[in-house]
Coordinates of C-alpha atoms in Angstrom, one line a residue:
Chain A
X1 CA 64.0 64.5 57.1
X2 CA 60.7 64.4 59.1
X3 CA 57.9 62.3 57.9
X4 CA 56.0 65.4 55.9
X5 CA 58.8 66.2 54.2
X6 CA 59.7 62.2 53.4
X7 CA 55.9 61.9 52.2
X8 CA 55.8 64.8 50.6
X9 CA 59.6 64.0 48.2
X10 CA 58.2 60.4 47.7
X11 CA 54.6 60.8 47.2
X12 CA 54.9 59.7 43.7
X13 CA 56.4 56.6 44.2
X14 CA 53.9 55.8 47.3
X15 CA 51.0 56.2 45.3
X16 CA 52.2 53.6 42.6
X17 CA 52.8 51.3 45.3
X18 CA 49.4 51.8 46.8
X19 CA 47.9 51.4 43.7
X20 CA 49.2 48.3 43.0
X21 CA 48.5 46.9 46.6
X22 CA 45.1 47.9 45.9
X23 CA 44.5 46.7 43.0
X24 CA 46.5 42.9 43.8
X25 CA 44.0 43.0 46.4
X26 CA 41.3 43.7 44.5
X27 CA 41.5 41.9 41.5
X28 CA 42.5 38.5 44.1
X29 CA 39.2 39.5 46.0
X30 CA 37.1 39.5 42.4
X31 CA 39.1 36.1 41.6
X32 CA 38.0 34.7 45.2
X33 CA 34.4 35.9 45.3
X34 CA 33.7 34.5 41.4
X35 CA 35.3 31.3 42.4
X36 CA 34.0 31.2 45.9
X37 CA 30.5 31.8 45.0
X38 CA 30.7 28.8 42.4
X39 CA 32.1 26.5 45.1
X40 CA 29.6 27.5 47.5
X41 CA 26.7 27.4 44.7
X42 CA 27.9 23.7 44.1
X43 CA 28.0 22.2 47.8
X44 CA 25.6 24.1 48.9
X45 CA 22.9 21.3 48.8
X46 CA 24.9 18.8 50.0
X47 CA 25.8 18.3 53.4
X48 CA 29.3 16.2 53.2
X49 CA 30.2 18.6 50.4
X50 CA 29.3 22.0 52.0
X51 CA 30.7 20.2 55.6
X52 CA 34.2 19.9 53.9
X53 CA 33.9 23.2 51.8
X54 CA 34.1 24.6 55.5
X55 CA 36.7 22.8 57.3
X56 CA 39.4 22.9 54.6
X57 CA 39.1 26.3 54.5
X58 CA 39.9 26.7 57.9
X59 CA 42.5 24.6 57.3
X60 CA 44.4 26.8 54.3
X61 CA 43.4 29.9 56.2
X62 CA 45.5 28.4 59.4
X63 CA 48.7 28.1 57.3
X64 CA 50.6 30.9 58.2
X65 CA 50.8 33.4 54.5
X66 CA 54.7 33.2 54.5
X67 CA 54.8 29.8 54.3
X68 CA 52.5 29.4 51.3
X69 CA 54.6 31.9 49.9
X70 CA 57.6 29.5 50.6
X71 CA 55.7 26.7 48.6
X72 CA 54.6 28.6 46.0
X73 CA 58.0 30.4 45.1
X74 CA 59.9 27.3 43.9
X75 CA 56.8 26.2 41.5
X76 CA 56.3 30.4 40.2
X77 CA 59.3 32.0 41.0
X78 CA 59.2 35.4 42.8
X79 CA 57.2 38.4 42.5
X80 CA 53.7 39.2 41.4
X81 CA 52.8 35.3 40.9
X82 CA 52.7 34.3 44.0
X83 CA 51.3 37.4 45.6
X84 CA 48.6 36.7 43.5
X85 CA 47.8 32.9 44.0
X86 CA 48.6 33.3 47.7
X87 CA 45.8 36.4 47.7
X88 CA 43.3 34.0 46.0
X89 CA 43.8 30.9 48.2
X90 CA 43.2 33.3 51.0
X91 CA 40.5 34.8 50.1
X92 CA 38.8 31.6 48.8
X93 CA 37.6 30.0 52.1
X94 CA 35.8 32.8 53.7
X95 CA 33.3 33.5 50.7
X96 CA 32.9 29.7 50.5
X97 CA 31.4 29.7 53.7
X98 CA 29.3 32.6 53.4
X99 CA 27.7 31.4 50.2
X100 CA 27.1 28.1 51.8
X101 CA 25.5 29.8 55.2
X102 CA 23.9 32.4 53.7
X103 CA 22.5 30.1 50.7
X104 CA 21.1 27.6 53.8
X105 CA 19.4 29.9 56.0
X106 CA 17.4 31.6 53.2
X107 CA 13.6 31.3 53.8
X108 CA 12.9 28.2 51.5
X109 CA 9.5 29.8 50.7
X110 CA 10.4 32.5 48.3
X111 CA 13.0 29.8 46.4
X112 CA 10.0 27.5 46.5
X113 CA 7.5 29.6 45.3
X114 CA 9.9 30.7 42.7
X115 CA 10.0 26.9 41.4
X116 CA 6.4 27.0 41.3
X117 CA 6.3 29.9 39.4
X118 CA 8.6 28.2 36.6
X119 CA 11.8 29.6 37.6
X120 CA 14.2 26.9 37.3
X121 CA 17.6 28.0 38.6
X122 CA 16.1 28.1 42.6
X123 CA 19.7 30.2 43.1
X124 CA 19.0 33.2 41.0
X125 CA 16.5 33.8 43.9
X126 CA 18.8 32.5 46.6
X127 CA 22.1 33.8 45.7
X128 CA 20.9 37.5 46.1
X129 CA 19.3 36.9 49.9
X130 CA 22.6 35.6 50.6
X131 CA 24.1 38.2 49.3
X132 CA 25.0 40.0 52.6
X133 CA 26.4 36.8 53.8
X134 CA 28.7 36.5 51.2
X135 CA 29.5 40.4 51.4
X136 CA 30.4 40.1 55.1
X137 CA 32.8 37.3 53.8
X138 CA 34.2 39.6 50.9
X139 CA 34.7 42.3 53.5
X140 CA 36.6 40.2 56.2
X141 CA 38.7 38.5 53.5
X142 CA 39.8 41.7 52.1
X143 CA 41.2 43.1 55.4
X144 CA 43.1 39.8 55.8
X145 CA 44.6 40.5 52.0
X146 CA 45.7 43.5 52.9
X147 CA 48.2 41.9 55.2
X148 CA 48.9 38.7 53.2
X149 CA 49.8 41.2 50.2
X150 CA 52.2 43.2 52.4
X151 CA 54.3 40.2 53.3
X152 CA 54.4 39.0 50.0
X153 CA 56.4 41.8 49.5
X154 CA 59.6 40.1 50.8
X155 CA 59.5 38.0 47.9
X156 CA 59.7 40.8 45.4
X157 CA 55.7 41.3 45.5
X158 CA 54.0 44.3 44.2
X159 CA 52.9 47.0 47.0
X160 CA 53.1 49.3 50.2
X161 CA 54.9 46.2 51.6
X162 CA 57.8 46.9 50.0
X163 CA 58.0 50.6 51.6
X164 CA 58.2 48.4 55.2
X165 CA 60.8 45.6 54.4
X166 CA 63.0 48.4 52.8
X167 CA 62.9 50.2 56.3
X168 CA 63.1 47.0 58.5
X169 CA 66.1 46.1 55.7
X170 CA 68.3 48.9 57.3
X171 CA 66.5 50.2 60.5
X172 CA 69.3 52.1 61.4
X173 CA 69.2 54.2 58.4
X174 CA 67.8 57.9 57.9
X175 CA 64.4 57.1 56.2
X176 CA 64.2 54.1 57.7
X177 CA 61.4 54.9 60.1
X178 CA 60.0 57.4 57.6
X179 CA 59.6 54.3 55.2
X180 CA 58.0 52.0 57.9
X181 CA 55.4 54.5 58.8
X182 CA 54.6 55.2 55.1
X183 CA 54.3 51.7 54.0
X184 CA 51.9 50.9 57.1
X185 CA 49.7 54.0 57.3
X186 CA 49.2 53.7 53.6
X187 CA 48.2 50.1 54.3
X188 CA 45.7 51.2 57.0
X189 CA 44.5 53.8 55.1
X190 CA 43.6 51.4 51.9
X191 CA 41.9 49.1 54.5
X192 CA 39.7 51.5 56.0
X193 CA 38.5 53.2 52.4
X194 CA 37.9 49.3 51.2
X195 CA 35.6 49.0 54.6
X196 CA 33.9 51.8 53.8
X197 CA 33.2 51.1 50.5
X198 CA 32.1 47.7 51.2
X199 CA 29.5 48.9 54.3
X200 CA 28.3 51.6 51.3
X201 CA 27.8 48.9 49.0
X202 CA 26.1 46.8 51.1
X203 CA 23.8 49.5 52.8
X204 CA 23.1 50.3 48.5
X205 CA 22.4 46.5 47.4
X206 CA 21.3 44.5 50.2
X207 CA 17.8 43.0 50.3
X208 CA 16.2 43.9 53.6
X209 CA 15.6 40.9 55.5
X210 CA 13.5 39.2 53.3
X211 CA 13.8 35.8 52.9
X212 CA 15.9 35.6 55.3
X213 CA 15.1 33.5 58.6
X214 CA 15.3 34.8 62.1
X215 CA 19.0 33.1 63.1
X216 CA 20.8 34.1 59.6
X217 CA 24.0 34.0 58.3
X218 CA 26.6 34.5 61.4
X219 CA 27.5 38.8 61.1
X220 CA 30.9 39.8 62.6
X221 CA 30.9 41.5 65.6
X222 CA 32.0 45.1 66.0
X223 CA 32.2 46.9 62.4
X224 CA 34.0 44.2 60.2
X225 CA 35.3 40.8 61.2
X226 CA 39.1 39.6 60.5
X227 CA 40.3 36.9 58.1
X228 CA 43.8 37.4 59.5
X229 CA 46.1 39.4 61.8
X230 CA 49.0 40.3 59.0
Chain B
X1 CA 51.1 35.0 60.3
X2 CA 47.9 32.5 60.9
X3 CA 44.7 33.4 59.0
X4 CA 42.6 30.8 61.3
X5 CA 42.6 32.7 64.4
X6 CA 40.8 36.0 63.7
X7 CA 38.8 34.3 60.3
X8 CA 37.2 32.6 63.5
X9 CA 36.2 35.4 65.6
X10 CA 35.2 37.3 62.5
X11 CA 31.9 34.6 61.1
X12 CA 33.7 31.6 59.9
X13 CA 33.0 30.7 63.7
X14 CA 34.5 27.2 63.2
X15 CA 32.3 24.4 62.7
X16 CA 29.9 25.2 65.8
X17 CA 27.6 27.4 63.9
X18 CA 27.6 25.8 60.6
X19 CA 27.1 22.0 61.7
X20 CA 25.0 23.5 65.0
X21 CA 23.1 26.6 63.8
X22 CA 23.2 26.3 60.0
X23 CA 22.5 22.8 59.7
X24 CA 19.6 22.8 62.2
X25 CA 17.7 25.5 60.3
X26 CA 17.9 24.1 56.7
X27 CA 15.6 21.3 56.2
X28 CA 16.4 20.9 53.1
X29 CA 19.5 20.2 54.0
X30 CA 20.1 17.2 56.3
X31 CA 22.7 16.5 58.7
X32 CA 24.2 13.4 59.9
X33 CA 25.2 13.9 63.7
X34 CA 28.3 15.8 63.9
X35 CA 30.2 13.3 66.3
X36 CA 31.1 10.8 63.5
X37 CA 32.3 13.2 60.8
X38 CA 34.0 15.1 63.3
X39 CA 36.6 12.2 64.7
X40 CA 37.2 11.1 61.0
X41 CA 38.1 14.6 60.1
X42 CA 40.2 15.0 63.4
X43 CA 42.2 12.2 62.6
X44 CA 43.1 12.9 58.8
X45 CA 45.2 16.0 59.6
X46 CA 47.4 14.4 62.2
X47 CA 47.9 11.9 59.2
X48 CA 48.2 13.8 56.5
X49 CA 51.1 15.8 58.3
X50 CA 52.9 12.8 59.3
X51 CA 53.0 11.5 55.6
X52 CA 54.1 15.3 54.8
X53 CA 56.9 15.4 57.1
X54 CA 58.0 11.7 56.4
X55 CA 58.0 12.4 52.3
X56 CA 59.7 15.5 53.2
X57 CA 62.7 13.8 55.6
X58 CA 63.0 10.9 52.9
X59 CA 63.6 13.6 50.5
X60 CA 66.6 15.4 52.4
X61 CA 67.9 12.1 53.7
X62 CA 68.8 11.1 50.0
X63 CA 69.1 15.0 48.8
X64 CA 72.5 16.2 47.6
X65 CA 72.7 19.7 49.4
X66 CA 74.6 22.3 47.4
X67 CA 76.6 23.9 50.2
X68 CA 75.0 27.1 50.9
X69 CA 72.0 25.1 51.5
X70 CA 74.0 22.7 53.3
X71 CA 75.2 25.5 55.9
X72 CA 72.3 26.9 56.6
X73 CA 70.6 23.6 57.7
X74 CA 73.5 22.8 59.6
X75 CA 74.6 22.9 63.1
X76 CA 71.1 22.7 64.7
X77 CA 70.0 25.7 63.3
X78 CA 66.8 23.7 62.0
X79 CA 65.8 22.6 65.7
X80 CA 67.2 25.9 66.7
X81 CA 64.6 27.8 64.7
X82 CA 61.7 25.4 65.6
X83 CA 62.2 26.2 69.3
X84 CA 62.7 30.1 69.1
X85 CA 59.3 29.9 67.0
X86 CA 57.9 27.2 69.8
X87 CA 59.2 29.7 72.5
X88 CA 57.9 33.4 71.1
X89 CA 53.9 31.1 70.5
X90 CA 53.7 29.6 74.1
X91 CA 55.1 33.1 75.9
X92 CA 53.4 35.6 73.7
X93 CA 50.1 33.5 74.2
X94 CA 50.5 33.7 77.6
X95 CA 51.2 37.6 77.3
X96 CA 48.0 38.0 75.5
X97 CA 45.9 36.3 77.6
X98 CA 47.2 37.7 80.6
X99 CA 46.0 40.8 79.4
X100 CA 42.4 40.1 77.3
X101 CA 41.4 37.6 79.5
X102 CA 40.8 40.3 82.9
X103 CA 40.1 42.5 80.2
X104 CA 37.4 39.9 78.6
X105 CA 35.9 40.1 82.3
X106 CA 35.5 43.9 82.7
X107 CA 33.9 44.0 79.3
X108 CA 31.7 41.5 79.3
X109 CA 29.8 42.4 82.4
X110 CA 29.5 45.4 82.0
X111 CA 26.9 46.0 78.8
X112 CA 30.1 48.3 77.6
X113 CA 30.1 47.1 74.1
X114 CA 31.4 50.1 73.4
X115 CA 30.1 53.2 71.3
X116 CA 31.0 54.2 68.2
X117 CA 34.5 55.5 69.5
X118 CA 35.5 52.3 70.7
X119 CA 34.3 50.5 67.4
X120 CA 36.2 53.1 65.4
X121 CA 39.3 52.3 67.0
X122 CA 39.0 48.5 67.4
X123 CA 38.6 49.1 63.0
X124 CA 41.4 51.0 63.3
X125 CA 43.3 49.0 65.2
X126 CA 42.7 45.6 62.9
X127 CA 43.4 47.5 59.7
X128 CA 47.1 47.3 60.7
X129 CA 48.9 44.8 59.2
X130 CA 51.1 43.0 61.6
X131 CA 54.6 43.0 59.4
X132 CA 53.7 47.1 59.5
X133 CA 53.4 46.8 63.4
X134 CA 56.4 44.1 64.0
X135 CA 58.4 46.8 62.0
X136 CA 57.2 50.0 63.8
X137 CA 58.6 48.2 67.2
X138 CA 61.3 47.2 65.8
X139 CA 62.7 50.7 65.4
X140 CA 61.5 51.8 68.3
X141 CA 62.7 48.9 70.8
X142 CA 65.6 47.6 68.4
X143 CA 66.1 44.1 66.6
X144 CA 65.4 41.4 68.7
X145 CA 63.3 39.3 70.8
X146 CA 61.5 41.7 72.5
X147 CA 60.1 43.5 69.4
X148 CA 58.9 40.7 68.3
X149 CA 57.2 39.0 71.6
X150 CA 55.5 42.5 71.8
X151 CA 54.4 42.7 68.2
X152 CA 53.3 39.5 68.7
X153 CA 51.4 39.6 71.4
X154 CA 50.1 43.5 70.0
X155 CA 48.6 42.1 67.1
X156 CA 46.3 39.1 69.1
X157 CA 44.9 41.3 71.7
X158 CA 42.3 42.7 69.8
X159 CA 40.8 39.7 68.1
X160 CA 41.3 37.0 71.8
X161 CA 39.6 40.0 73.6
X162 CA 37.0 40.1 71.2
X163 CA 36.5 36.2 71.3
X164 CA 36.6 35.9 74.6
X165 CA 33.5 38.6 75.6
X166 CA 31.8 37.1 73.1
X167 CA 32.3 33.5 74.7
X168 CA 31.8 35.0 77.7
X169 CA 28.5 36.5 76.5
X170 CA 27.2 33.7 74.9
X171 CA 27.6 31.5 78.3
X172 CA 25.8 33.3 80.9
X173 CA 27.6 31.0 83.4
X174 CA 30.2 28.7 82.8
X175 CA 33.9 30.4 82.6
X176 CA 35.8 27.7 81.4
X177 CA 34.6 27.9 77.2
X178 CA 34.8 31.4 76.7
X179 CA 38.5 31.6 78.1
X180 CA 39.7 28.5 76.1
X181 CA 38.3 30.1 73.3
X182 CA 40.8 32.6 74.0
X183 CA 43.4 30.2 74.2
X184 CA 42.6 28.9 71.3
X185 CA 42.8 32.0 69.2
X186 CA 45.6 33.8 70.6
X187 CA 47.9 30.2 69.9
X188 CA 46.8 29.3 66.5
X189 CA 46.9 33.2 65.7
X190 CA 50.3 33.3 67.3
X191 CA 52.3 30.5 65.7
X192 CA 51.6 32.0 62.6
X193 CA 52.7 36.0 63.4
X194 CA 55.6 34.4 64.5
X195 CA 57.0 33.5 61.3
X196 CA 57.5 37.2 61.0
X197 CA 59.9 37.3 63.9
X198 CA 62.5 36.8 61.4
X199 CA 62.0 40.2 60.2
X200 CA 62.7 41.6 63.2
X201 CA 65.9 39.5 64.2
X202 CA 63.5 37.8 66.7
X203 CA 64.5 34.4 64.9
X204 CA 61.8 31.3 64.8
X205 CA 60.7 29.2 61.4
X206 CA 60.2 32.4 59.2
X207 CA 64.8 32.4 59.6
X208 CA 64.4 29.4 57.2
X209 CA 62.2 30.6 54.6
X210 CA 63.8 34.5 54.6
X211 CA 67.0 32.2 53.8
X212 CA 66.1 30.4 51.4
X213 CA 64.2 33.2 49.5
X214 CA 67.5 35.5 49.8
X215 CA 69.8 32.8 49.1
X216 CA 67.5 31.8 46.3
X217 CA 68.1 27.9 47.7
X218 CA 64.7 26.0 47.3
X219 CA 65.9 23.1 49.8
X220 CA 65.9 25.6 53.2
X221 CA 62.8 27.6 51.6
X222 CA 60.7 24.1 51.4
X223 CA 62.2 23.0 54.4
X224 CA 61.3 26.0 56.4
X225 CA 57.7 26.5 54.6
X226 CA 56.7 23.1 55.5
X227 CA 57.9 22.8 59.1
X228 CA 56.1 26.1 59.5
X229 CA 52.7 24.3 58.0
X230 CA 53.4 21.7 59.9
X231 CA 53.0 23.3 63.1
X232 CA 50.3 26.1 62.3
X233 CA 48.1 22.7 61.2
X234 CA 49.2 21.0 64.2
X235 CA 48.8 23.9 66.7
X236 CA 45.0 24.1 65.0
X237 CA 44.6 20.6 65.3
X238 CA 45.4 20.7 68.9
X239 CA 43.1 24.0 69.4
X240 CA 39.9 22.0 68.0
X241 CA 40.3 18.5 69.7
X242 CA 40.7 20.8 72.9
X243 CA 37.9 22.5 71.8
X244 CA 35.5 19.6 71.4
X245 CA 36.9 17.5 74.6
X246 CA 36.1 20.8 76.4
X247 CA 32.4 20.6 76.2
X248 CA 28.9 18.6 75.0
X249 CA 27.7 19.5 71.6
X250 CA 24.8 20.3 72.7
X251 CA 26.3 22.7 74.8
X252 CA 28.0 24.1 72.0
X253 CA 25.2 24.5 69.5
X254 CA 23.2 26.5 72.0
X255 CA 25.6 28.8 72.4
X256 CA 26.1 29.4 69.1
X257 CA 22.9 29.9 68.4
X258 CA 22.8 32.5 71.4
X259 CA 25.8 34.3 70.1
X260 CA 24.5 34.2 66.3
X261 CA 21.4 35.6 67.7
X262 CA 23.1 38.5 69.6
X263 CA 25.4 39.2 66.6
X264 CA 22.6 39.9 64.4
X265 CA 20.5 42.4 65.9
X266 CA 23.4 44.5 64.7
X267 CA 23.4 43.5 61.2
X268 CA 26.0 42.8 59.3
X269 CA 26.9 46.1 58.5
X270 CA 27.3 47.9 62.1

């Protein structure tokens, strides 16, 4: 059958699946960001702790997301455990470093006047101005989940992924291509409608260069930077 | 599939920007000159794999292998699957830079950063997930090397072509930075999209771990999961001691203040 008529029998079953690659990556992504922000808040300050906040994340971010998956699998088993810590380690490292740049190059003058003021907790001011910092971060690591979720799918994880390895299982098979194209569209369909809700979040919360200095937090270049190639 | 490659181009711009740009703008913050920290840190990765890879030979050495796992680590297919994986990084790298590095030229000279076409489709382009692009080849070229050197190669030439104008940019003169930036990406990128060559029948590390998850053996899948860590860390490793041999710091942090400067007249949200 064409690939209309294979969408159109199996709709049903690709919309579960794309729900559930969506929301793995989302719920990860909330995961991340809570405990990335927390990390970030907590090194922020000082400089050997925010110095190896940032190169260890580098570091995970380098291992390749099938062999995590290959460490993790023999401590969790298969399925939707490992998806999910694999999702979270990923995701971790880039909000880490956001916090931490965007926290640093905030003006210290509204933070400081806030201390005089009596307001204690100097981040409550602080965390918000780095907020687009941190949303850039959000937004490149949920690109790179997107991938990391559809590998995972080879060992028995939840999503769109499994639509590919099913067609790359038998390519010489009558849906196979059909299958292939399904599960990857769908993929870069859910990436582009996260993108887009992400720049429509930020354009709706972001605080308008106040507070923050001239050379700020480090943007992406050309509409959304990349954790990873998957 | 490496992480560390595009997570680079995208703002987690290695340690240039934070330890040159970020660290020189926070007063509240201060820094110890990067130099020191730097070689320490350099040296504790090389270490920390070698204790990895010793604990993890010791272990085998006295392991008693069931024999399904036994076979499939026999017969060389261990060194076997480490040199497919070497061979599809060095020649796909080399594909990719043949191609964005001219590329890399054209662009950045001209002031062609492209419109809004161009930034649709480089979106576009990213949002495909390489095992969705490795398998699209694959039935249209066949199982095989090939479909995997070109998926390969296909999924870095965005994000090196992208690095590279902007190292090109950022340097008004000298050549050398912006195309070993490229190099850099497009290997450490590389040796991790390689792992899915297995998918494809293109062999490499990834044969181990598919193994040992459909033979449900943990021996091959550890095996296989920590050569392949082993070699993404050690490829990165490489990438950044190039990296800071290639040029003064204070090279380095003025660029990257140059390029964080550039970056942000378009906001974060372009």
């Amino acid at each position: 059958m064409n690939f209309w008529e294979y969408l159109g029998s199996h709709h049903r079953q690709l919309l579960t699946d794309a729900g559930q690659h969506a929301s793995a990556v989302l719920g990860c992504m909330v995961v991340a960001t809570v405990l990335g922000v927390l990390l970030g808040l907590a090194t922020w300050r000082s400089a050997w702790a925010a110095r190896l906040a940032t190169t260890a994340g580098p570091s995970i971010l380098a291992v390749p997301p099938l062999a995590v998956l290959g460490l993790l699998i023999p401590v969790v088993g298969l399925g939707v455990a490992p998806t999910v810590i694999a999702l979270t380690l990923y995701g971790l490292p880039p909000v880490v470093r956001h916090a931490i740049v965007g926290l640093r190059a905030v003006d210290p003058s509204p933070v400081d006047a806030a201390r005089v003021i009596g307001m204690t907790r100097p981040a409550r001011v602080g965390l918000p101005l780095a907020w687009p910092s941190i949303l850039t971060g959000i937004r490149g690591s949920t690109r790179m989940l997107m991938g990391v979720t559809a590998i995972a799918a080879c060992a028995s994880g939840p999503g769109l992924g499994k639509e590919i390895f099913r067609g790359l299982g038998s390519p010489d098979s009558e849906n196979a291509l059909n299958e292939v194209l399904a599960g990857t569209l769908g993929i870069v369909a859910l990436t582009l409608l996260f993108d887009g809700a992400y720049v429509l979040l930020g354009r709706l919360t972001c605080v308008e260069r106040a507070g923050l200095r001239a050379g700020r937090a480090p943007v992406e270049r050309e509409g959304g930077g990349e954790g990873v190639r998957v | 599939m490496s992480v560390r490659g595009l997570e680079e181009r995208e703002g987690f711009e290695g340690r240039d920007e934070d330890s040159g740009a970020g660290a020189a703008e926070s007063p509240a913050v201060p820094s110890r000159p990067g130099p020191r920290v730097t070689w320490r840190k350099l040296t504790f990765l090389p270490a920390f794999l070698v204790a990895v890879l010793l604990a993890t030979w010791l272990w085998f050495a006295r392991a008693d292998l069931d024999p399904v796992s036994a076979k499939a680590l026999s017969n060389g297919r261990v060194s076997e699957a480490l040199w497919q994986h070497v061979r599809l990084t060095v020649i796909s790298t080399f594909l990719v830079l043949v191609v964005a590095i001219p590329l890399g030229f054209l662009l950045a000279r001209r002031a062609f950063g492209g419109g809004p076409m161009a930034r649709a489709a480089g979106l576009t382009g990213r949002a495909v997930p390489a095992i969705g692009l490795l398998a699209l080849l694959v039935m249209w070229l066949g199982t095989g090397t090939k479909a995997a050197l070109v998926g390969i190669t296909a999924c870095a030439v965005l994000p090196v072509l992208s690095h590279t104008v902007a190292g090109l940019r950022a340097n008004d003169s000298p050549v050398a930075p912006g195309i070993l930036a490229g190099v850099r990406t497009a290997l450490v990128l590389n040796v991790g999209t390689a792992t899915l060559a297995t998918f494809g029948g293109g062999g490499g590390l990834g044969v181990l771990i598919a193994t040992g998850i459909t033979t449900r053996r943990m021996p091959v899948l550890i095996l296989g999961s920590v050569l392949t860590m082993t070699l993404a860390l050690l490829v990165d490793w490489l990438a950044s001691v190039a990296e800071l041999l290639s040029g003064p710091r204070g090279c380095q942090e003025l660029d990257a203040k140059k390029s964080m400067q550039k970056r942000c007249c378009k906001g974060p949200f372009a």
